[in-house]
Coordinates of C-alpha atoms (C1' of nucleotides) in Angstrom, one line a residue:
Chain A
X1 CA -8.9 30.8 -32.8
X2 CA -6.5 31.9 -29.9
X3 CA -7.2 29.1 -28.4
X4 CA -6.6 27.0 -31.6
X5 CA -2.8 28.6 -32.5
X6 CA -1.7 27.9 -28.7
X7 CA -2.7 24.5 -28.6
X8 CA -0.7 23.9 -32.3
X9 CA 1.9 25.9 -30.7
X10 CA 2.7 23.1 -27.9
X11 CA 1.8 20.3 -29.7
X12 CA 5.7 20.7 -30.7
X13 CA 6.9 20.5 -27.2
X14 CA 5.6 17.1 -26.8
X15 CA 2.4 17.2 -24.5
X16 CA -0.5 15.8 -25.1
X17 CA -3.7 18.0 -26.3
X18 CA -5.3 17.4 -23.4
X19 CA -2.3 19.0 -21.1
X20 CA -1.5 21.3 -24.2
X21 CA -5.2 22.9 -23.1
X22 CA -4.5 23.1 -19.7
X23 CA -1.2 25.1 -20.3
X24 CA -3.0 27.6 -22.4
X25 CA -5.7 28.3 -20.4
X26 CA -3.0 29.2 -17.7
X27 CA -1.5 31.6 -19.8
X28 CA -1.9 35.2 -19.5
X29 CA -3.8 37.1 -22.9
X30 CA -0.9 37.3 -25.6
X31 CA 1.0 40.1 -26.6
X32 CA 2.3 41.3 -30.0
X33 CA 5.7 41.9 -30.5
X34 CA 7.4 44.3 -33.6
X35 CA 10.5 43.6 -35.1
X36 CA 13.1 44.6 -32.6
X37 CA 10.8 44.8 -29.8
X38 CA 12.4 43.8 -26.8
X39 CA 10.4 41.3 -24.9
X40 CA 13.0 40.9 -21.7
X41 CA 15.9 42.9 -20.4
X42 CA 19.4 40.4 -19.9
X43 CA 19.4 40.5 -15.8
X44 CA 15.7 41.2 -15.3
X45 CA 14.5 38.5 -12.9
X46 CA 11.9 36.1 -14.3
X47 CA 8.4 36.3 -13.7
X48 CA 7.4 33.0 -15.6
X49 CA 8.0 31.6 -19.0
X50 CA 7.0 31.9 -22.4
X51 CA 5.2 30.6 -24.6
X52 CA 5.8 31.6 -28.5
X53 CA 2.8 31.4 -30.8
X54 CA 3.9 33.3 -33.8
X55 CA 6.9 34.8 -35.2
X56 CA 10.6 34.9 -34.6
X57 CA 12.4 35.7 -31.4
X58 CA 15.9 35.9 -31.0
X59 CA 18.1 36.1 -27.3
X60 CA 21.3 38.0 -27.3
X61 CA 24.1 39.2 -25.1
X62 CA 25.2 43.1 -25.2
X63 CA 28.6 43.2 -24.4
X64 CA 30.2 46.1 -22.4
X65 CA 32.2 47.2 -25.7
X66 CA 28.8 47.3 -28.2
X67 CA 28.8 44.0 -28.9
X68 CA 25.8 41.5 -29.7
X69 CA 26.4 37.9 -29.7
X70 CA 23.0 35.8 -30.3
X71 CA 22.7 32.9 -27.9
X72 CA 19.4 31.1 -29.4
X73 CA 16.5 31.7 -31.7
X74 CA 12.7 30.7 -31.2
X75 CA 9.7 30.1 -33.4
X76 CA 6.3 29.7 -32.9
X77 CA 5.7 26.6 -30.5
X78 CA 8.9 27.3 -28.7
X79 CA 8.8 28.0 -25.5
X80 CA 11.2 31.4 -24.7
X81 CA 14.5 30.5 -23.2
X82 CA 13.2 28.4 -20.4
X83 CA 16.5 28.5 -18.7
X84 CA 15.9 32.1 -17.4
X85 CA 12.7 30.0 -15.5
X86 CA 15.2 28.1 -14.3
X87 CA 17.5 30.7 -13.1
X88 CA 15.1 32.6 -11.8
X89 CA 17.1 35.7 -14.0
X90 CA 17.6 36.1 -17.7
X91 CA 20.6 35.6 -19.0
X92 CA 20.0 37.7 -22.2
X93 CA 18.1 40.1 -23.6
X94 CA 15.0 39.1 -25.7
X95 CA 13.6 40.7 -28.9
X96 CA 11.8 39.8 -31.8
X97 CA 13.1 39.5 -35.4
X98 CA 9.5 39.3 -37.3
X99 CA 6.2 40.5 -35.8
X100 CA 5.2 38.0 -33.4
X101 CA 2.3 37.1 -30.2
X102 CA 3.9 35.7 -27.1
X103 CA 1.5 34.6 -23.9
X104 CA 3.2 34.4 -20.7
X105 CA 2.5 31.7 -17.8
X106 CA 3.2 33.5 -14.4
X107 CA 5.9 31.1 -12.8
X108 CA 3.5 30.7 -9.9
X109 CA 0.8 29.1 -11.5
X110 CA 2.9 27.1 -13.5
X111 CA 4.3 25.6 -10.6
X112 CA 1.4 24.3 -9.6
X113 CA 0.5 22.7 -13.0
X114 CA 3.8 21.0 -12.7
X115 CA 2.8 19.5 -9.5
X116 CA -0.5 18.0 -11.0
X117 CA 1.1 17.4 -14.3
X118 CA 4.3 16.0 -14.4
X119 CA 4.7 16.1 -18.1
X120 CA 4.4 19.7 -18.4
X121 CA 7.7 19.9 -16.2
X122 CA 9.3 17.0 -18.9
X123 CA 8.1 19.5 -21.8
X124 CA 9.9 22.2 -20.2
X125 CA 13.1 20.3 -19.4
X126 CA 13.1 18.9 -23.3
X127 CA 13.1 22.5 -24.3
X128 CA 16.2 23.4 -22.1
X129 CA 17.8 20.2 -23.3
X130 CA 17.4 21.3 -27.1
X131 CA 18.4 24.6 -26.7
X132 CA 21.5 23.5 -24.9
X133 CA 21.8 21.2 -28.0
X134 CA 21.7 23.6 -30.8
X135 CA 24.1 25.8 -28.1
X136 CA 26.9 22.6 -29.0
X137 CA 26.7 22.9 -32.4
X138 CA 27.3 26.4 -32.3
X139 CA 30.4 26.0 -30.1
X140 CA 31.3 23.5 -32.9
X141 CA 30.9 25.7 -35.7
X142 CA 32.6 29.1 -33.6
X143 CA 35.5 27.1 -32.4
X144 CA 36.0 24.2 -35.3
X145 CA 34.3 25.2 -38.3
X146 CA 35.2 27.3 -41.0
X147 CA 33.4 30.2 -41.5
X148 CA 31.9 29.3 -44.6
X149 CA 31.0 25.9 -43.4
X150 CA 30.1 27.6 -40.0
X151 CA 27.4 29.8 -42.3
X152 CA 26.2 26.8 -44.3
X153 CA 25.3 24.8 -41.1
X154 CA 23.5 27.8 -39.7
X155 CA 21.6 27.9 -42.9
X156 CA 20.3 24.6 -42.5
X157 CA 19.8 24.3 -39.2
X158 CA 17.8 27.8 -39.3
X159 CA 15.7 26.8 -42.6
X160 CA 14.9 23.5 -41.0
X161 CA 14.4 24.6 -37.6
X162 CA 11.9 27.6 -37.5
X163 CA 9.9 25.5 -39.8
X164 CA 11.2 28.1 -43.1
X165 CA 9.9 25.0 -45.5
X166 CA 11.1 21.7 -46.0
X167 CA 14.7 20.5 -47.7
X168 CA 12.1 20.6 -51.1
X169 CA 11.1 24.0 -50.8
X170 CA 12.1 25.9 -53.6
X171 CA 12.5 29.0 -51.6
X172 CA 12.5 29.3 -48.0
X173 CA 11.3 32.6 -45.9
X174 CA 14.3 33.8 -44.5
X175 CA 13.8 36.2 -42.3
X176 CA 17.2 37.1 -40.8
X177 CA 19.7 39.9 -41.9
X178 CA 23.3 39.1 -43.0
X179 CA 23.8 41.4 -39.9
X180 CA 21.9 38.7 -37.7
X181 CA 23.6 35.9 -39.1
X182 CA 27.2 37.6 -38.6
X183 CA 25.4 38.5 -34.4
X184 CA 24.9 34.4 -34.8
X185 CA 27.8 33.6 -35.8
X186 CA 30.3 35.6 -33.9
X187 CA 31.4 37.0 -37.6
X188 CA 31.9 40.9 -39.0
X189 CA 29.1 41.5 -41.1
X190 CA 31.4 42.4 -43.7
X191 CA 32.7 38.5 -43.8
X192 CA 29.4 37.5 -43.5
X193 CA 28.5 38.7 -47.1
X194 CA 31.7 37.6 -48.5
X195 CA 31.3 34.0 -47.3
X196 CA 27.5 34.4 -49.0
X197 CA 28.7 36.0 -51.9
X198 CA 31.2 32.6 -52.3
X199 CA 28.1 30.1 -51.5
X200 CA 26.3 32.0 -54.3
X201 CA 29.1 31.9 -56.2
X202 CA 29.5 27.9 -55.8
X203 CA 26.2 27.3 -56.9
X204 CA 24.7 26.5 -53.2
X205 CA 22.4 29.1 -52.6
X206 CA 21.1 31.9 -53.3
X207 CA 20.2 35.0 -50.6
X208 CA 17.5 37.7 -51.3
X209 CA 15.9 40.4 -48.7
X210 CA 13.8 37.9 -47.0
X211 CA 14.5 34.8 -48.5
X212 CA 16.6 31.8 -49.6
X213 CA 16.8 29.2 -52.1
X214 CA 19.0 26.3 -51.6
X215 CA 20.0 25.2 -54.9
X216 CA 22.4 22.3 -54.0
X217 CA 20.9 20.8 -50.4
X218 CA 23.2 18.1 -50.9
X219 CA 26.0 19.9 -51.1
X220 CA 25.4 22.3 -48.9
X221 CA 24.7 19.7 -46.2
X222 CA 28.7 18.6 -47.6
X223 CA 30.2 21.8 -46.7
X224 CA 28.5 22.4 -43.2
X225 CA 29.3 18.8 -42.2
X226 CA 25.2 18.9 -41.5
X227 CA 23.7 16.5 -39.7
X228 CA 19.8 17.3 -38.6
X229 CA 19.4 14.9 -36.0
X230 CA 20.4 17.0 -32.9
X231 CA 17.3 19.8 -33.9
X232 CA 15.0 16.6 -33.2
X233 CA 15.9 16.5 -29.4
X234 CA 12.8 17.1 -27.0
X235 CA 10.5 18.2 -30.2
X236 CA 8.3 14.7 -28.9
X237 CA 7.7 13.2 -25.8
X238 CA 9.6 10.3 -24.7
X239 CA 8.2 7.2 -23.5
X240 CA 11.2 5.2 -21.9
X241 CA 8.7 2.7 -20.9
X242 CA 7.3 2.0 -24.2
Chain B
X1 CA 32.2 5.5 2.8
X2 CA 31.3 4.9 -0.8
X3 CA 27.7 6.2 0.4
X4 CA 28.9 9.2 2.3
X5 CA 31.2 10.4 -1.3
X6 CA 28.0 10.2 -3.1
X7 CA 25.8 12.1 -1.0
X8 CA 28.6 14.6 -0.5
X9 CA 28.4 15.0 -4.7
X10 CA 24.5 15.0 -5.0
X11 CA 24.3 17.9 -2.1
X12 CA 25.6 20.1 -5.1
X13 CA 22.9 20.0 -7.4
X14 CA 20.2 20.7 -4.5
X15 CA 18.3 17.6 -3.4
X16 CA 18.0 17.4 0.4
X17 CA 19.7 14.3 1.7
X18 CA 17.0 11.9 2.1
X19 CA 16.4 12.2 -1.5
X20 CA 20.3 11.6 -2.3
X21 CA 20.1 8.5 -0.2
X22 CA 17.5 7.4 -2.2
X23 CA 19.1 8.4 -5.5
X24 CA 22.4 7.0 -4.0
X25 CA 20.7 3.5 -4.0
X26 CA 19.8 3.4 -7.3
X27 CA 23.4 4.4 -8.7
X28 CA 25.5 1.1 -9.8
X29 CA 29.0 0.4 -8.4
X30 CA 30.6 2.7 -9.4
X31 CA 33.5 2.5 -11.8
X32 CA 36.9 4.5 -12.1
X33 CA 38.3 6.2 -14.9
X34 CA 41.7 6.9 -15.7
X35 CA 43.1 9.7 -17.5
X36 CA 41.9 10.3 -21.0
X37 CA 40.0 6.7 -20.7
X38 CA 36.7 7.1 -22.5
X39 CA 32.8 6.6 -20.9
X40 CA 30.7 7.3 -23.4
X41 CA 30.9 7.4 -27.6
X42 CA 29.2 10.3 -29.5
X43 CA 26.6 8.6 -31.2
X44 CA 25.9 5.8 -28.5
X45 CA 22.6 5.3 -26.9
X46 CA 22.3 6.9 -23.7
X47 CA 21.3 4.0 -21.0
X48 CA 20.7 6.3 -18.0
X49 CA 22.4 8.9 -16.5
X50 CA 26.1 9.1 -14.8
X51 CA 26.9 10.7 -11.4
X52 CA 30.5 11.8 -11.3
X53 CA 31.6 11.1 -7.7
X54 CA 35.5 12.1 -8.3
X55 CA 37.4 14.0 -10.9
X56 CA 37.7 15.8 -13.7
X57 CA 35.3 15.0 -17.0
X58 CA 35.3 16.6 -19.9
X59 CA 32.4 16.1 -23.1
X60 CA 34.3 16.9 -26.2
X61 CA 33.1 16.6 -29.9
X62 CA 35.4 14.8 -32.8
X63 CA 34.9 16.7 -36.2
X64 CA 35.5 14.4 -39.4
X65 CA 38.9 16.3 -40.1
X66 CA 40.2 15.6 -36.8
X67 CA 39.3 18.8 -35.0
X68 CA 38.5 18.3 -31.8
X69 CA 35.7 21.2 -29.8
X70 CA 34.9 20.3 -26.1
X71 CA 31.5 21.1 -25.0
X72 CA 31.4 20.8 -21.8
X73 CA 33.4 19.7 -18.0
X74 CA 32.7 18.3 -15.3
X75 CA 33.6 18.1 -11.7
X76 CA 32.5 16.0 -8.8
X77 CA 28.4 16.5 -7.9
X78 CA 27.8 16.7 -11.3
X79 CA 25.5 14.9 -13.6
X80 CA 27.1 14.3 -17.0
X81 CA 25.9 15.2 -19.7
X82 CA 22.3 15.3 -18.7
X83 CA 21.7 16.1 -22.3
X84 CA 22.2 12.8 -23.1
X85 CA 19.5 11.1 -21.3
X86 CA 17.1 13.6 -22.7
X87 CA 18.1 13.1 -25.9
X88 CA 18.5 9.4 -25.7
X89 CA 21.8 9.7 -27.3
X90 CA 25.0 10.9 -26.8
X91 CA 26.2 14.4 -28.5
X92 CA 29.7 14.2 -27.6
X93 CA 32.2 11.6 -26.3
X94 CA 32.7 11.6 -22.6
X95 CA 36.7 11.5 -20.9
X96 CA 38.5 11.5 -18.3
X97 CA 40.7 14.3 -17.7
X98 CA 41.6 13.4 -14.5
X99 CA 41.4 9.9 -12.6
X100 CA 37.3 9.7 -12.1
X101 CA 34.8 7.6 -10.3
X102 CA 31.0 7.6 -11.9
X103 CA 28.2 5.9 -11.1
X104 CA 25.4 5.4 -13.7
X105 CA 21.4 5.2 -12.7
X106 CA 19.7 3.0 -15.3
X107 CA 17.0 4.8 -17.2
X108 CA 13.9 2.7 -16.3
X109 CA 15.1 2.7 -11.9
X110 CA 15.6 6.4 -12.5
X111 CA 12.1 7.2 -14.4
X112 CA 10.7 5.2 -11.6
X113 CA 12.6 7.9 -8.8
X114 CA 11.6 10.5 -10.6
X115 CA 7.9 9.6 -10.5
X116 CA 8.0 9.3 -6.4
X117 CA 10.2 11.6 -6.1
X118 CA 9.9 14.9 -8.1
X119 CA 12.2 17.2 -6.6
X120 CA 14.9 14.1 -9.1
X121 CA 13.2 15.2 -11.8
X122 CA 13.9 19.3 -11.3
X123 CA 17.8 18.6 -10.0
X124 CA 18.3 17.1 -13.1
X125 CA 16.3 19.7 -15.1
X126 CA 18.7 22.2 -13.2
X127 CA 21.6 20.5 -14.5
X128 CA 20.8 20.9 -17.9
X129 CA 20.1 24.9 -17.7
X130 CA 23.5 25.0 -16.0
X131 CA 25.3 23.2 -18.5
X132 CA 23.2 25.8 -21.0
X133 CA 24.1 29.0 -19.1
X134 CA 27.7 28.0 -19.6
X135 CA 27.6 27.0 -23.2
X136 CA 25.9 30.3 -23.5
X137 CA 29.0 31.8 -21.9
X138 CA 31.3 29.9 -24.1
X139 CA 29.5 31.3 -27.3
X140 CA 29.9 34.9 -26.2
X141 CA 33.9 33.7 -25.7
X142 CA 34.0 32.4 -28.7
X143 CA 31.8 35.3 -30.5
X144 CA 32.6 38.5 -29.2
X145 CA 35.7 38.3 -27.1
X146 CA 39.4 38.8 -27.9
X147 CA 41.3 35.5 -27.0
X148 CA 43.0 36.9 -24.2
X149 CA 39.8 37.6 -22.4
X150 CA 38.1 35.0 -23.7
X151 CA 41.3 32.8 -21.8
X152 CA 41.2 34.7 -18.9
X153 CA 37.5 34.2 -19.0
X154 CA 37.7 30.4 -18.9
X155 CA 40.6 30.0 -16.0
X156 CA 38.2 32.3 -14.2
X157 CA 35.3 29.7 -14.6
X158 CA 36.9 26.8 -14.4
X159 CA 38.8 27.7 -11.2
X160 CA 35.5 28.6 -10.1
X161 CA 33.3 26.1 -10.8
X162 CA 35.6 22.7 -10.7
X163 CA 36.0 24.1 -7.4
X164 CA 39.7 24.0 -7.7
X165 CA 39.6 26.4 -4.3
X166 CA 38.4 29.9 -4.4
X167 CA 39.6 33.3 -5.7
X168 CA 41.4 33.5 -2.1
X169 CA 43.8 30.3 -2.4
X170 CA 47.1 31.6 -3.3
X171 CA 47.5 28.2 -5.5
X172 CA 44.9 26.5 -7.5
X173 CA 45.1 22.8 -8.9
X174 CA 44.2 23.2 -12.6
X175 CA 44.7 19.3 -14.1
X176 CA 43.9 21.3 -18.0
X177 CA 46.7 21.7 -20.5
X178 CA 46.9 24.1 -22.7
X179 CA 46.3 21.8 -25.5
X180 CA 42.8 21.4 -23.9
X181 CA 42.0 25.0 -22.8
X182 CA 42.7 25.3 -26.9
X183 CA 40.1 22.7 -27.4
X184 CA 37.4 24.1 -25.1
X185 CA 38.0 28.0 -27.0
X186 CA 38.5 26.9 -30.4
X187 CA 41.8 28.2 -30.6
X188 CA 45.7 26.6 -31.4
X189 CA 47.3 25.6 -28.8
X190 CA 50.1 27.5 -29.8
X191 CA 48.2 30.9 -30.1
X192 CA 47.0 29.6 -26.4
X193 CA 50.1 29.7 -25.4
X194 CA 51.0 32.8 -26.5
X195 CA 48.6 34.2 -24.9
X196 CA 49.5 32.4 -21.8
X197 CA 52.4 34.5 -22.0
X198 CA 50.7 37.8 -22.4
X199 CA 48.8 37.4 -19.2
X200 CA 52.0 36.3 -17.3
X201 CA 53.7 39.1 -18.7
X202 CA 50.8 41.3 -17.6
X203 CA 51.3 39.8 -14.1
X204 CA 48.0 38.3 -13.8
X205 CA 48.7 34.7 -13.4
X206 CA 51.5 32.2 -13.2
X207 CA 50.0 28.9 -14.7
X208 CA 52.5 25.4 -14.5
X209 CA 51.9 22.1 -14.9
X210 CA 49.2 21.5 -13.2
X211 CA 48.7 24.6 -11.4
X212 CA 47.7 27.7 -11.5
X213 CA 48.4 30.9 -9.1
X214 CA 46.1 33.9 -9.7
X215 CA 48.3 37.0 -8.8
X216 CA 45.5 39.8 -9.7
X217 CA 41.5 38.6 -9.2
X218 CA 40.5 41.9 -10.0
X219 CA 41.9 42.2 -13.0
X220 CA 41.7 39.1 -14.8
X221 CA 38.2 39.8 -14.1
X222 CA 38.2 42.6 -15.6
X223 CA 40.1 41.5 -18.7
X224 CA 37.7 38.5 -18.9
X225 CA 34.7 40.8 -18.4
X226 CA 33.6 37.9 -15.9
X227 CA 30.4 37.8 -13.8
X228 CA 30.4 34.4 -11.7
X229 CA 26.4 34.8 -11.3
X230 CA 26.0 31.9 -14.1
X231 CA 27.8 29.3 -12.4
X232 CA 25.2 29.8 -9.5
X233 CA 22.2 28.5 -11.8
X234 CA 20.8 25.4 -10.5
X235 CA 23.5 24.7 -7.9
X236 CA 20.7 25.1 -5.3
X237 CA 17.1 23.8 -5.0
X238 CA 14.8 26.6 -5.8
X239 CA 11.5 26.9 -3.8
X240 CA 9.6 29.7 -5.8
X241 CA 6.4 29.5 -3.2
X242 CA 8.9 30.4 -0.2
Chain C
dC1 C1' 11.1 61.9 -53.7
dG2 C1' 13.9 61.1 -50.0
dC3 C1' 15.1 58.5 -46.2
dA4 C1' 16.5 54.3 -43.7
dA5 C1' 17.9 49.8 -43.7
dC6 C1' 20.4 46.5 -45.9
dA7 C1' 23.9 44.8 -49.1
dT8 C1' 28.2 45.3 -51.5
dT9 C1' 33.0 46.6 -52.5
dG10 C1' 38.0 47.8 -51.7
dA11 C1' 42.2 48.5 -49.0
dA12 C1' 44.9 47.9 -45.1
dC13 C1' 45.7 46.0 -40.8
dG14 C1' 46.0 42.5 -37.1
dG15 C1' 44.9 38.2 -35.1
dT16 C1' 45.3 33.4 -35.5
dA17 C1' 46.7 29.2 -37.8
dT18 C1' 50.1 26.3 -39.4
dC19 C1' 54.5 24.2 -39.8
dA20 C1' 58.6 23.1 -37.9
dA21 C1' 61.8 23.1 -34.7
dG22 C1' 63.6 23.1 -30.0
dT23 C1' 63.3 23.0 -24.7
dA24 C1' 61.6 21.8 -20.2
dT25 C1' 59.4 18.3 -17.1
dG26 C1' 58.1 14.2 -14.9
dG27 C1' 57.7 9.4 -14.8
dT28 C1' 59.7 4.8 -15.6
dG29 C1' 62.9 1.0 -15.9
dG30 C1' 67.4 -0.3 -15.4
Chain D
dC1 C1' 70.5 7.3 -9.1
dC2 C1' 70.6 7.8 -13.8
dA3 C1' 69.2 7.4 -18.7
dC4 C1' 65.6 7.5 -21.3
dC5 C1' 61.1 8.5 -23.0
dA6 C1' 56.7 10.7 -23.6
dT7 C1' 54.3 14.6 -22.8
dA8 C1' 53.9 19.3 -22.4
dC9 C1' 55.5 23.7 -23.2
dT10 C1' 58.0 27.3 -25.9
dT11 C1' 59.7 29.8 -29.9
dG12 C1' 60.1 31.6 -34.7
dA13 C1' 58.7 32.3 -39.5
dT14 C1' 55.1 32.6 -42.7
dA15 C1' 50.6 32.8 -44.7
dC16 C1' 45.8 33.3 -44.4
dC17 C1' 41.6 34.4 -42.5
dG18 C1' 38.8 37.8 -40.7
dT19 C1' 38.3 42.7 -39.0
dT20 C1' 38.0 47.4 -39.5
dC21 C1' 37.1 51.6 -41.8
dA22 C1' 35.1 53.9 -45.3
dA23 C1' 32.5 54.5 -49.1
dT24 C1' 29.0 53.2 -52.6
dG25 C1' 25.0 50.7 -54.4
dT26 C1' 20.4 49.0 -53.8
dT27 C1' 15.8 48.2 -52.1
dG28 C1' 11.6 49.3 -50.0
dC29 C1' 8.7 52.3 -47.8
dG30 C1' 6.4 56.7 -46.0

DNA sequence: CGCAACATTGAACGGTATCAAGTATGGTGG
DNA sequence: CCACCATACTTGATACCGTTCAATGTTGCG
């Protein structure tokens, strides 16, 4: 059953299920994670990557003055900010936002499963290119976007991103404070229920403890000036040949 | 000549020099860009990927109201927008922002390279978690720090990393406007201006067309909170066995 | 029940945008 | 060499967006 959630896990990451198996047998047993746990310490050096197999992880930055700006989220399949692999440090601290299982893959061994397996080192680099993806759109939205369309783009790119439900769900899991959204979005979390309290107010949404129904996708795709296509980016494999 | 300017760029993003050669091969002629002259159209397929040989290149994004957000520059050695390939479309429209030379490697010679030639593959895996670690950067600007630092924070990196000459050089070249640093923070370019000012006033810089003269490292770092350790990711060939 | 975390509300302040001039500066053609 | 033009930079006035501080309400959980 271990077995059976990794292998689901990385099928998102665009390997096949015979590599997909490979990967998971290299990786280390998992470990479970409480909300708020902190997985990695910003500056630690890396000592492989990360697989996620369940839950929600978030990365953030503590600034020297308190302050907590959160550079990327993860859900299960994802693999944990591959670009502290790459830098050989991490760049930010990670914790987890719901209970969740992570199983590491000691950067040695995976090394040598790149060699024999090219495509696991493609899977890796596609998840480095979509996070620096989703990293655009949120300079967009910080620099360009309104705060209430800057809060209605993060609402649909986190409902349809961590797999919360489809545009038809009724009503999504949603998982994230209005403190976590305002750490997102670079906003007071003061704002941040204001700007909800106006969506409510439009007839957009509507935000519980835990959960959030999007009343008017349409239009709520209208006001964040939504467009899904960059969250697709490295989620398959590519064939340029084919 | 041509040959010897190319491998002098690729040194930079850590292949050893028979490898350039061979990726040098495969680049097109290049061509040259002038200033504000246009590569590549957000949307557009992504046909390969470009080598900057020369210059200043900047990827910005055009919002439907006319807002314009940069996402990202460029400097000679540099791969654009490696994101691209990956994602087999463009993200963001590609300029000039000063005279330019690129060369472009077709997708299908440069799948081919990467095959033989692995250590391809990683340099331009290492691009893209550079071009993340300084989006990452640009969100905590944009996020968490007051404009002045968040200002003082960018002339730090771009001095730094378009290699405009080191914190020593009494005089750096800096081709930006203000106009543009607006566009990469998300601010007016009035307000940039203003705060322009403030750090003249504060006798930290003198910034003029086209140049910029650093009067007080220390503390512009320390006003921009700056730590140049994220500029160094992927600049280098890592060799985790040694 | 009582506590802790989250959400909401109000008032006042400050940062930033916007609009609308006006002033260098450098390049170009005459 | 000069007149002109386009671009970049500067300045001031005003309004708004978003923050901060502080307090209160609400929910869920031990």
């Amino acid at each position: 059953m271990q077995q059976a959630t990794t292998l689901h896990a990385l099928d998102a990451i665009g390997l096949s299920e015979a590599v997909s198996e490979v990967l998971a047998a290299a990786a280390g047993s998992p470990r479970s994670l409480a909300p708020g746990e902190r997985l990695v310490e910003q500056g630690e050096v890396s000592t492989g990557v990360c697989l996620l197999l369940s839950g929600i992880v978030k990365a953030c930055r503590n600034l020297r003055d308190g302050g907590v700006q959160t550079l990327a989220l993860y859900t299960s399949g994802d693999v944990v900010d591959s670009l502290a692999y790459v830098a050989r440090r991490a760049t930010a601290t990670i914790a987890a936002v719901t209970p969740s299982r992570v199983a590491e893959i000691p950067a040695a061994r995976l090394e040598l499963l790149m060699e024999t397996h090219p495509s696991i080192a493609r899977a890796l680099w596609r998840s480095t290119a979509r996070e620096a993806a989703i990293l655009q759109e949120w300079v967009v939205g910080m620099g360009r976007r309104s705060a209430h369309s800057q809060i209605a783009h993060l609402m649909c790119e986190i409902v349809l991103r961590l797999r919360l439900g489809g545009p038809n769900a009724r009503v999504h899991r949603f998982p994230l404070t209005q403190a976590e959204l305002a750490d997102i979005a670079g906003l007071s979390a003061v704002h941040v229920n204001r700007i909800v309290q106006g969506l409510r107010a439009d007839g957009l949404i509507e935000l519980g403890r835990g959960w959030l129904r999007i009343q008017d996708w349409d239009r709520l795709i209208e006001v964040a000036d939504f467009d899904p296509w960059y969250l697709g980016i490295g989620v398959q494999a590519v064939d340029r040949a084919g």
